[in-house]
PDB file of C-alpha atoms in Angstrom:
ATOM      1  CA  UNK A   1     161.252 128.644 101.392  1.00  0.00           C
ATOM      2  CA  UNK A   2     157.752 130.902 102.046  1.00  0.00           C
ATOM      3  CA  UNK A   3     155.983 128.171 102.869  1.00  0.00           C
ATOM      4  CA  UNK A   4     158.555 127.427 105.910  1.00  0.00           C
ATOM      5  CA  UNK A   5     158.868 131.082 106.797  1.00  0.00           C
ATOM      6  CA  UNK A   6     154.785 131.293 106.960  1.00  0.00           C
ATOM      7  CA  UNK A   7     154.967 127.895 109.104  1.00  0.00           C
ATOM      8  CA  UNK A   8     157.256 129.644 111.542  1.00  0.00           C
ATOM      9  CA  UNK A   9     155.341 132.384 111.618  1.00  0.00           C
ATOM     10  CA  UNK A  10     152.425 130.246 111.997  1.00  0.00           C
ATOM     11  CA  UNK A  11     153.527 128.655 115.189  1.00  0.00           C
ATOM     12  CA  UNK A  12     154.852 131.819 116.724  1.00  0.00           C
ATOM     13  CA  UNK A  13     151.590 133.397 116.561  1.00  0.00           C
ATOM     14  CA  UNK A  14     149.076 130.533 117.499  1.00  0.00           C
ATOM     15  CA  UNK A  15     152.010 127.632 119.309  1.00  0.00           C
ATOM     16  CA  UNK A  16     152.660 124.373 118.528  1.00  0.00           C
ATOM     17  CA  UNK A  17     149.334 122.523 117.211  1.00  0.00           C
ATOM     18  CA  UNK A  18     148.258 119.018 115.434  1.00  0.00           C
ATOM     19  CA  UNK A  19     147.223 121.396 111.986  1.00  0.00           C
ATOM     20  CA  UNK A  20     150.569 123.120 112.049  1.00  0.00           C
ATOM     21  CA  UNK A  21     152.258 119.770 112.475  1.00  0.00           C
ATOM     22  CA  UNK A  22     150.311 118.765 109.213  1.00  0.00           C
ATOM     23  CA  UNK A  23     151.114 121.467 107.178  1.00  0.00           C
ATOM     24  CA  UNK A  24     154.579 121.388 107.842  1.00  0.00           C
ATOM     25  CA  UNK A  25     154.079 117.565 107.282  1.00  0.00           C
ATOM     26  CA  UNK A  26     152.819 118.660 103.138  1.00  0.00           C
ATOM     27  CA  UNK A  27     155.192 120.638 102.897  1.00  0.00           C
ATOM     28  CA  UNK A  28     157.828 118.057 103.528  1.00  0.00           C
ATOM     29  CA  UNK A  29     155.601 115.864 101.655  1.00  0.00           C
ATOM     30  CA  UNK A  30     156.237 118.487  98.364  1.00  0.00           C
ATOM     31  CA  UNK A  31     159.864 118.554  99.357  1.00  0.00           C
ATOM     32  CA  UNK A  32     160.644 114.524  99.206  1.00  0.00           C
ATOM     33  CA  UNK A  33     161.804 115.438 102.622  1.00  0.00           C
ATOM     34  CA  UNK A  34     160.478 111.617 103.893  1.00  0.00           C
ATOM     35  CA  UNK A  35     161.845 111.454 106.981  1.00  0.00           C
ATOM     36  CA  UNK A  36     160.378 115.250 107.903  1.00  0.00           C
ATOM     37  CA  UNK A  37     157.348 114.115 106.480  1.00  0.00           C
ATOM     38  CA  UNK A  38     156.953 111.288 109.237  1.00  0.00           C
ATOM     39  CA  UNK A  39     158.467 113.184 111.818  1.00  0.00           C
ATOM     40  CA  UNK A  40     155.389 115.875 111.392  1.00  0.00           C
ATOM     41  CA  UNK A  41     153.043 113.146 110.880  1.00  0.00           C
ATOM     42  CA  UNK A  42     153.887 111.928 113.794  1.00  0.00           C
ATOM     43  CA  UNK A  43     154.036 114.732 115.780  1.00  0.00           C
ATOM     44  CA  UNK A  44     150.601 116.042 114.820  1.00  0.00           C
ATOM     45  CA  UNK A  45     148.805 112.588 115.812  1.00  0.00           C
ATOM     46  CA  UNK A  46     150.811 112.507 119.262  1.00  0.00           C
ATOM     47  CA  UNK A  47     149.251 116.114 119.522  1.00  0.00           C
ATOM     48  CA  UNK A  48     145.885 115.356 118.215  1.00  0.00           C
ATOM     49  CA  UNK A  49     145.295 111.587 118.335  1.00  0.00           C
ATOM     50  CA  UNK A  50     141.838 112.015 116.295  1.00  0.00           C
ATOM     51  CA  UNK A  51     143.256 114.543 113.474  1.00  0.00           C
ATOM     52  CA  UNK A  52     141.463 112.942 110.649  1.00  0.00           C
ATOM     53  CA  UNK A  53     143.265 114.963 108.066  1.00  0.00           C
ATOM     54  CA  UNK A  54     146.894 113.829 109.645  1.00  0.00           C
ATOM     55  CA  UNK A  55     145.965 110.143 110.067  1.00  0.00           C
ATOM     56  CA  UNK A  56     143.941 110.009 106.567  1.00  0.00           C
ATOM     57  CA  UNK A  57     147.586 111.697 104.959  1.00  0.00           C
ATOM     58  CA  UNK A  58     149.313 109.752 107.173  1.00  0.00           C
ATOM     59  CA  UNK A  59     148.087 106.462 106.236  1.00  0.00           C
ATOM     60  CA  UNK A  60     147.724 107.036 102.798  1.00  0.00           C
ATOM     61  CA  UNK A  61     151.307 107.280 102.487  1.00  0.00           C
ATOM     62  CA  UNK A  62     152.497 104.874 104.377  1.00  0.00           C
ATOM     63  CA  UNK A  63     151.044 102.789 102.200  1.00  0.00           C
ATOM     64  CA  UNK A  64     152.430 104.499  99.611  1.00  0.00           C
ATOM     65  CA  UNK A  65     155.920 104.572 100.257  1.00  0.00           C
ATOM     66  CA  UNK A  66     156.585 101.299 102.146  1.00  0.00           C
TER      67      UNK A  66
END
């Protein structure tokens, strides 16, 4: 639950950005929350097309859970 709050509070202060997108994406992650996981993944590469962190994460788990 703080790690959401802090997210929020994250994106209120600074907007909407490819590394918020990927934190909220671990925390999902952490959560089993799969399809929030992908959904942040997503949104973070849309945002940032060359996020290595987010496509590196991304990818990784793909693999992983497909």
């Amino acid at each position: 639950k703080k790690a959401h709050q802090s997210g929020a509070t994250a994106r209120k202060l600074q907007g909407e950005s490819a590394d918020s997108c990927h934190v909220s994406a671990l925390v999902a992650y952490c959560e089993r929350d799969w399809g929030a996981f992908e959904r942040s993944m997503r949104r973070a590469i849309q945002i940032e097309p060359r996020h290595v962190r987010a496509l590196a994460s991304f990818g990784a788990q793909l693999c992983f859970l497909r």
